[in-house]
Amino acid sequence: MWKYTLVFLLMATMAHGRERITLVEKGKSNFVLQFDQNDPVLLKAAQIINDFTEQCTGAIFVFGSGNMSKPSIILKQLPIDQTYPADSYSIAFRSGHLYIQGSGKGVLYGAYRYVRTIIGARKWFTGKEDTFVPKLTSLAVDADLSIFAKPSFQFRELYFPVELDQEYMDWYGLHNLEEKWGAWGHTFNKIIPPAIYFKEHPEYYALYNGTRQPIQLCLSNEAVFELTVAYFKEQMLENPAAAYWSIAPNDDIGHCTCDRCQAIDKREGGPQGSLIHFVNQVAARFPDKQFTTLAYVQTANAPSHLHVADNVTVILSNIDAFRNDDIQKENSAAIFRRQLRDWKAKAKHIFVWDYLTQFTNYLAPFPIQGTMQKNLYYLQSQGVEGVFLQGGGTAYSDMAELNAYILAHLVWDTDLSEEDLIDEFVNGYYDQAGPFVKAYLVARRNHLFNASSALSIYGNPIDNRADFLSPKAMDGYSTLLEKAEAAIEGDQRLEKRIRRIGLGLDYAYLQQARFYGPRQHGIFEEKDGHWITRPKVKHKVNKFITDVKKLGLTELAEGGPSPDKYAQEWEDIFNTGFRINKAANALVTLKYPFDTSFPANGVRTLTDSVPGYLDYSYNWLLWNGNPMDIELNFKDGQQMDSITVNFLQDARHWIFAPEEVRIAVSMDGRSFQEVLSDRTETVDEDYTVQKVKFSAQIAGHVKIVRVYAKPLSKLPVWRHHPSRKPMIACDEIWIE
């Protein structure tokens, strides 16, 4: 196992002209721990110091009784003030004693700093398996040791699997929502649940698209205000220790457009007006409490005139920014930078909700390394006081161990070198494989520069198939990881760590194989006149599923699928096999362009024999508000038995089956016969993602096929959006 540099800890009391203080010598110590044993924070800090000192040297420090005749490690609580903001701490020798003191939980964090700096232990990831404690016979430190640490952000949450390990949280001085918030996030439905109130009091809810709907609250309704005040009074009695209380819209569009709400919103430039007006009113009833609200989607912009109450913190999201570059430079983050500037002019306290993984594909390689320090430094420089840094939550996402390690250090000190933190981590966590892991990280970041597609938190491995996830680039990454595996062969713990990286490459390969279908790098190949599944693909699927389960990964994307469901998807693909599409030889013309945001395989998507699956972002062509009007021209004609067209139903993304579908054929290239006419009269509320099939029997020699599909004329009431149009998505026009 790699050994962290600890030579200085083995020196005697004098070295290189500097005085050294010996804490432990040959498993024994004259130092005692002095602290108020009635203080739970100090008691826990003392236990941490003893636990890790014993693991390291075999020695423990006896708890003292106030007698200062012996050299002591003194733990002391300090009041929160300007010198020692909340959670700050210091470690220093004075008069022969080692003082560890801090405010809030600072002494606890100082105890772990003792473990990191004086003992030299490292906590790389969750659990004891990923915690390194050196074995030493002696422990000594510089007599002039002086450390002072105060966090760069007063709220510091890393929403990664590390939250499952309380020791990790305390080791790095991190927070979680449950610790700080009495009510978090989108709370309107918690404050006034529609299931209880909507039937009898629809006026409590938003007047939207002409009707009262239980999607948001009517923030100018006096009863809503009084119920909100009553809700927080009750919740605060039940949870008096909570630091923050959220008043924020539900995670959906639909702000109230009644006359009173509209009057405020028109004056303030949008729904943020009525929201801030309401939050300020509630906050005024609880002047000694701290509230938060969300600047998100419809409320992302600052109000034109209103200022936010001093006991309210605005949490601003940068959800629309791509991740190719840091947010100070990234072009797509320009709106966020403007919003942050505007909110700073209106609010005393700002937190930022940041995103650090691809939520649609947790395991997909997501090369953000090199941007994290710059992002956090920028946020701190703009006066941001807290950060919620969202990875995959309890689900593992690409390089989660490394990302959490870097961020855990940077939220305390944004001046630290990200490059140094990466080097320390890869060499410590991956041991002799470290240089190859570092080369992998550098290579994928370098391939990202001048990318043809954005690095999006809602992207897909096929988006970057021409740059950092090209087949050639991924072959290079695989070679580096093979070298990493060879360097630590036989060490099962290290092999598991490297394999976890490799899962991301396998996942990207498999997702891209679905896109390529019968083409190079795809699922199927032709052999002896028959189309078969490539053995490599089947092998990779089986190994991927086995290893994902072995490593304890339970969710591959936000909201699913599970490994078992993913395995079933592949089983269905293999069982269906390859289906030849006679339309492949047709000349395809479009009357209306498809949405170039999702280009798939261009117009060939409709005839390339590659079906769409249940993810609209690839193998589907989308039309946004326009009809799909397609003509397939067969120069010499084509014998046909049937024509089948599949459309996607995905209401969550405003994709619906067409309102009208018509198919017509021409045998002579001049006159047409309609073989299918279908209309959808009503659209029931249904968020199930599924394919909707339309099919016509032909039995003839056809020269031209026309397929017309008209989207819904307007979005259903239950999925209304002020700026979106109904979309249709087609994967293939199958001709047999």
Coordinates of C-alpha atoms in Angstrom, one line a residue, residues 3-368:
K3 CA 2.7 5.3 2.1
Y4 CA 2.0 9.0 2.5
T5 CA 5.2 11.1 3.2
L6 CA 5.7 10.9 6.9
V7 CA 9.4 11.2 7.4
F8 CA 9.1 14.4 9.4
L9 CA 6.9 12.5 12.0
L10 CA 9.7 10.1 12.7
M11 CA 12.3 12.7 13.7
A12 CA 13.5 13.4 17.2
T13 CA 12.9 16.6 19.1
M14 CA 15.3 18.6 16.8
A15 CA 15.5 18.4 13.0
H16 CA 16.9 20.7 10.4
G17 CA 17.3 23.4 13.0
R18 CA 13.6 23.3 14.1
E19 CA 12.5 22.4 17.5
R20 CA 10.2 19.3 17.6
I21 CA 7.8 18.2 20.2
T22 CA 7.3 14.5 20.7
L23 CA 3.7 13.5 21.4
V24 CA 4.3 9.7 21.3
E25 CA 7.5 7.7 21.7
K26 CA 7.6 3.9 21.3
G27 CA 3.8 3.5 22.0
K28 CA 3.7 5.8 25.1
S29 CA 2.9 9.4 25.7
N30 CA 3.3 11.9 28.5
F31 CA 0.6 14.2 27.0
V32 CA -2.9 14.2 28.5
L33 CA -6.1 15.4 26.9
Q34 CA -7.7 18.4 28.7
F35 CA -11.3 19.4 27.9
D36 CA -14.7 19.9 29.4
Q37 CA -16.0 16.3 29.4
N38 CA -19.6 17.5 29.6
D39 CA -19.4 19.1 26.2
P40 CA -20.4 16.5 23.6
V41 CA -18.5 18.1 20.7
L42 CA -15.3 18.2 22.8
L43 CA -15.8 14.7 24.0
K44 CA -16.2 13.4 20.4
A45 CA -13.1 15.4 19.3
A46 CA -11.1 13.8 22.1
Q47 CA -12.3 10.3 21.2
I48 CA -11.3 10.9 17.5
I49 CA -7.8 12.0 18.6
N50 CA -7.3 9.0 20.8
D51 CA -8.8 6.5 18.3
F52 CA -6.5 7.5 15.4
T53 CA -3.5 8.0 17.6
E54 CA -4.0 4.5 18.9
Q55 CA -4.4 3.1 15.3
C56 CA -1.3 4.9 14.3
T57 CA 1.1 4.3 17.3
G58 CA -0.7 2.0 19.8
A59 CA -0.8 4.9 22.3
I60 CA -3.7 6.8 23.8
F61 CA -3.8 10.1 25.7
V62 CA -5.2 9.9 29.2
F63 CA -8.0 12.4 29.9
G64 CA -6.8 15.1 32.3
S65 CA -8.6 16.7 35.2
G66 CA -7.4 20.3 34.8
N67 CA -3.9 19.7 36.1
M68 CA -1.6 21.6 33.7
S69 CA 1.7 20.3 35.2
K70 CA 1.9 17.7 32.4
P71 CA 2.1 18.6 28.7
S72 CA -1.4 18.6 27.4
I73 CA -3.6 18.6 24.3
I74 CA -6.2 21.2 25.2
L75 CA -9.5 21.2 23.5
K76 CA -11.5 24.4 23.8
Q77 CA -14.8 25.8 22.5
L78 CA -14.8 29.4 21.4
P79 CA -17.7 31.7 20.7
I80 CA -18.6 32.4 17.1
D81 CA -17.4 35.8 16.2
Q82 CA -15.6 37.7 13.4
T83 CA -12.2 36.1 14.3
Y84 CA -13.7 32.6 14.5
P85 CA -16.7 32.3 12.2
A86 CA -18.9 29.2 12.6
D87 CA -16.8 26.0 12.4
S88 CA -13.5 27.7 12.3
Y89 CA -10.6 26.2 14.2
S90 CA -6.9 26.6 15.1
I91 CA -4.1 24.2 16.1
A92 CA -1.0 25.7 17.8
F93 CA 1.6 25.0 20.5
R94 CA 1.8 27.5 23.3
S95 CA 3.9 27.1 26.5
G96 CA 4.4 23.4 25.8
H97 CA 0.8 22.6 25.3
L98 CA -1.0 21.8 22.0
Y99 CA -4.2 23.8 21.7
I100 CA -7.0 22.7 19.4
Q101 CA -9.9 25.2 19.7
G102 CA -12.7 26.3 17.5
S103 CA -16.3 27.7 17.2
G104 CA -19.4 25.7 16.5
K105 CA -18.2 22.2 15.4
G106 CA -14.7 23.7 14.7
V107 CA -13.0 21.7 17.5
L108 CA -14.3 18.5 16.0
Y109 CA -13.0 19.5 12.6
G110 CA -9.8 20.5 14.2
A111 CA -9.5 17.0 15.7
Y112 CA -9.7 15.6 12.2
R113 CA -7.1 18.1 11.0
Y114 CA -4.9 16.7 13.7
V115 CA -5.5 13.2 12.2
R116 CA -4.7 14.5 8.7
T117 CA -1.8 16.8 9.4
I118 CA 0.0 15.4 12.4
I119 CA -0.8 11.7 12.0
G120 CA -0.8 11.8 8.2
A121 CA -4.0 9.7 7.8
R122 CA -6.1 10.1 4.7
K123 CA -9.8 9.4 4.1
W124 CA -10.2 8.8 0.4
F125 CA -13.8 7.7 0.2
T126 CA -16.5 6.1 2.3
G127 CA -15.8 3.4 4.9
K128 CA -12.8 2.1 6.7
E129 CA -11.5 0.3 3.5
D130 CA -10.9 3.7 2.0
T131 CA -9.3 5.2 5.0
F132 CA -5.5 5.1 5.4
V133 CA -3.8 5.4 8.8
P134 CA 0.0 5.0 8.9
K135 CA 1.7 2.7 11.4
L136 CA 4.3 4.7 13.4
T137 CA 6.4 4.1 16.5
S138 CA 6.7 7.8 17.3
L139 CA 4.7 11.0 16.7
A140 CA 6.3 14.4 16.7
V141 CA 5.4 17.9 15.4
D142 CA 7.1 21.3 15.0
A143 CA 7.1 23.3 18.2
D144 CA 6.0 26.4 16.1
L145 CA 3.1 24.6 14.6
S146 CA 0.3 27.1 13.9
I147 CA -2.8 26.3 11.8
F148 CA -5.9 28.5 11.5
A149 CA -8.7 27.4 9.2
K150 CA -12.0 29.0 8.5
P151 CA -14.3 27.8 5.7
S152 CA -14.6 29.6 2.4
F153 CA -18.4 28.8 2.5
Q154 CA -20.6 28.8 5.6
F155 CA -22.8 26.0 4.1
R156 CA -20.9 23.2 2.4
E157 CA -22.8 20.2 1.0
L158 CA -21.4 17.5 -1.3
Y159 CA -24.3 15.5 -2.6
F160 CA -22.3 12.4 -3.3
P161 CA -22.2 8.9 -1.7
V162 CA -19.8 10.4 1.0
E163 CA -23.0 11.6 2.7
L164 CA -23.6 8.0 3.8
D165 CA -20.4 8.2 5.9
Q166 CA -20.7 10.5 8.8
E167 CA -17.0 10.2 9.5
Y168 CA -16.3 11.5 6.1
M169 CA -18.6 14.5 6.7
D170 CA -16.9 15.3 10.0
W171 CA -13.4 14.6 8.6
Y172 CA -13.8 17.4 6.0
G173 CA -16.2 19.7 7.9
L174 CA -19.2 19.1 5.6
H175 CA -22.9 19.6 6.0
N176 CA -26.1 17.8 4.9
L177 CA -29.6 19.0 4.4
E178 CA -31.0 17.1 7.3
E179 CA -28.5 18.7 9.6
K180 CA -29.3 22.3 8.6
W181 CA -32.8 22.5 7.1
G182 CA -36.1 22.1 8.9
A183 CA -37.8 22.2 5.4
W184 CA -35.7 21.9 2.3
G185 CA -36.1 22.6 -1.4
H186 CA -39.4 22.8 -3.2
T187 CA -41.9 23.2 -0.3
F188 CA -45.2 24.6 -1.6
N189 CA -46.8 21.1 -1.6
K190 CA -45.5 20.4 1.9
I191 CA -46.8 23.7 3.3
I192 CA -50.3 23.5 1.8
P193 CA -50.8 19.9 0.4
P194 CA -53.2 19.8 -2.5
A195 CA -54.6 16.5 -1.4
I196 CA -55.9 18.2 1.7
Y197 CA -56.9 21.6 0.5
F198 CA -57.4 21.8 -3.2
K199 CA -60.9 20.3 -3.4
E200 CA -62.4 22.7 -0.9
H201 CA -60.1 25.7 -1.5
P202 CA -58.9 25.9 -5.1
E203 CA -58.4 29.6 -4.6
Y204 CA -55.3 28.7 -2.5
Y205 CA -53.6 27.5 -5.7
A206 CA -52.3 29.1 -8.9
L207 CA -54.7 30.6 -11.5
Y208 CA -52.8 29.3 -14.5
N209 CA -53.8 28.9 -18.1
G210 CA -57.3 30.2 -17.1
T211 CA -58.0 27.7 -14.3
R212 CA -57.0 27.1 -10.7
Q213 CA -54.5 24.3 -10.6
P214 CA -52.7 22.5 -7.7
I215 CA -49.2 23.1 -9.2
Q216 CA -48.2 26.2 -7.3
L217 CA -49.7 28.5 -4.7
C218 CA -51.5 31.8 -5.0
L219 CA -49.1 33.9 -3.1
S220 CA -51.4 36.9 -2.8
N221 CA -54.1 34.9 -1.0
E222 CA -54.3 36.0 2.7
A223 CA -55.3 32.5 3.8
V224 CA -52.2 31.0 2.1
F225 CA -50.1 33.4 4.0
E226 CA -51.7 32.5 7.4
L227 CA -51.5 28.8 6.7
T228 CA -47.8 29.1 5.8
V229 CA -47.1 31.0 9.0
A230 CA -49.0 28.3 11.0
Y231 CA -47.1 25.6 9.2
F232 CA -43.7 27.0 10.1
K233 CA -44.7 27.7 13.7
E234 CA -45.6 24.1 14.1
Q235 CA -42.5 22.8 12.4
M236 CA -40.2 25.1 14.3
L237 CA -41.6 23.8 17.6
E238 CA -40.9 20.2 16.4
N239 CA -37.4 21.0 15.2
P240 CA -36.0 24.0 17.1
A241 CA -32.4 23.2 16.1
A242 CA -32.9 23.7 12.4
A243 CA -30.9 26.6 10.9
Y244 CA -32.9 27.2 7.7
W245 CA -36.5 26.9 6.5
S246 CA -37.3 26.8 2.8
I247 CA -40.2 28.6 1.1
A248 CA -40.0 27.7 -2.5
P249 CA -42.2 26.8 -5.5
N250 CA -42.7 23.2 -6.5
D251 CA -40.4 21.8 -9.2
D252 CA -42.7 22.7 -12.0
I253 CA -43.9 25.7 -14.0
G254 CA -47.3 27.3 -13.4
H255 CA -47.1 30.5 -11.3
C256 CA -50.3 32.3 -10.4
T257 CA -51.7 34.8 -12.8
C258 CA -54.5 36.2 -10.8
D259 CA -54.8 40.0 -10.8
R260 CA -53.1 40.5 -7.5
C261 CA -50.2 38.2 -8.2
Q262 CA -49.9 39.6 -11.7
A263 CA -49.7 43.2 -10.4
I264 CA -46.6 42.3 -8.4
D265 CA -45.1 40.2 -11.1
K266 CA -45.5 42.9 -13.8
R267 CA -43.8 45.4 -11.6
E268 CA -41.0 43.1 -10.7
G269 CA -40.3 41.5 -14.0
G270 CA -41.7 38.0 -13.5
P271 CA -42.9 35.4 -10.9
Q272 CA -39.9 36.1 -8.7
G273 CA -41.8 39.3 -7.7
S274 CA -44.8 37.6 -6.0
L275 CA -42.4 34.9 -4.6
I276 CA -40.0 37.4 -2.9
H277 CA -42.9 39.5 -1.7
F278 CA -44.5 36.5 -0.1
V279 CA -41.2 35.1 1.4
N280 CA -40.4 38.5 2.9
Q281 CA -43.8 38.7 4.5
V282 CA -43.4 35.3 6.1
A283 CA -39.8 36.0 7.2
A284 CA -41.0 39.2 8.9
R285 CA -43.2 37.0 11.2
F286 CA -40.0 35.1 12.3
P287 CA -37.3 37.7 12.5
D288 CA -35.0 35.4 14.5
K289 CA -35.2 32.6 12.0
Q290 CA -33.4 32.1 8.7
F291 CA -35.4 31.3 5.5
T292 CA -34.3 30.2 2.0
T293 CA -36.0 30.3 -1.4
L294 CA -35.0 29.1 -4.8
A295 CA -34.0 31.2 -7.8
Y296 CA -34.8 28.5 -10.3
V297 CA -36.6 28.2 -13.7
Q298 CA -39.4 30.8 -13.6
T299 CA -38.0 32.6 -10.5
A300 CA -34.3 32.5 -11.6
N301 CA -34.1 36.3 -12.3
A302 CA -33.9 38.9 -9.5
P303 CA -36.9 41.2 -9.0
S304 CA -36.7 44.6 -10.6
H305 CA -37.3 46.6 -7.4
L306 CA -37.9 44.4 -4.3
H307 CA -35.0 43.6 -2.0
V308 CA -34.8 40.3 -0.2
A309 CA -35.2 40.4 3.6
D310 CA -32.0 40.1 5.6
N311 CA -33.1 36.8 7.1
V312 CA -33.7 35.2 3.7
T313 CA -31.1 33.4 1.6
V314 CA -31.6 33.0 -2.1
I315 CA -30.4 29.7 -3.6
L316 CA -29.5 30.3 -7.2
S317 CA -29.2 27.4 -9.7
N318 CA -26.8 27.2 -12.6
I319 CA -28.6 24.2 -14.1
D320 CA -28.5 25.6 -17.7
A321 CA -24.7 25.9 -17.9
F322 CA -22.7 23.4 -19.8
R323 CA -19.5 22.0 -18.2
N324 CA -16.9 22.4 -21.0
D325 CA -15.3 25.3 -19.2
D326 CA -15.4 26.9 -15.8
I327 CA -18.5 29.0 -15.1
Q328 CA -16.6 32.3 -15.3
K329 CA -15.6 31.6 -18.9
E330 CA -18.3 29.1 -20.1
N331 CA -20.5 30.9 -22.7
S332 CA -23.6 29.0 -21.6
A333 CA -23.1 30.3 -18.1
A334 CA -23.4 34.0 -19.1
I335 CA -27.1 34.1 -18.0
F336 CA -26.1 32.6 -14.6
R337 CA -23.4 35.2 -14.1
R338 CA -25.8 37.9 -14.9
Q339 CA -28.4 36.4 -12.5
L340 CA -25.9 36.1 -9.8
R341 CA -24.8 39.7 -10.2
D342 CA -28.5 40.9 -10.1
W343 CA -29.4 38.9 -7.1
K344 CA -26.3 40.2 -5.2
A345 CA -27.7 43.6 -5.7
K346 CA -31.0 42.6 -4.1
A347 CA -30.1 40.0 -1.5
K348 CA -27.7 40.0 1.4
H349 CA -27.2 36.2 1.3
I350 CA -26.7 34.0 -1.7
F351 CA -26.1 30.2 -1.9
V352 CA -25.5 28.4 -5.2
W353 CA -26.8 25.0 -6.3
D354 CA -24.2 23.5 -8.6
Y355 CA -24.2 20.3 -10.7
L356 CA -21.2 18.0 -11.1
T357 CA -22.4 14.9 -12.9
Q358 CA -24.4 13.8 -15.9
F359 CA -27.8 13.0 -14.4
T360 CA -29.1 11.1 -17.4
N361 CA -26.1 8.8 -17.3
Y362 CA -24.3 8.7 -13.9
L363 CA -21.5 6.4 -15.1
A364 CA -20.7 8.3 -18.3
P365 CA -17.3 9.9 -18.3
F366 CA -17.8 13.5 -17.3
P367 CA -14.4 15.3 -17.4
I368 CA -14.9 18.3 -15.1

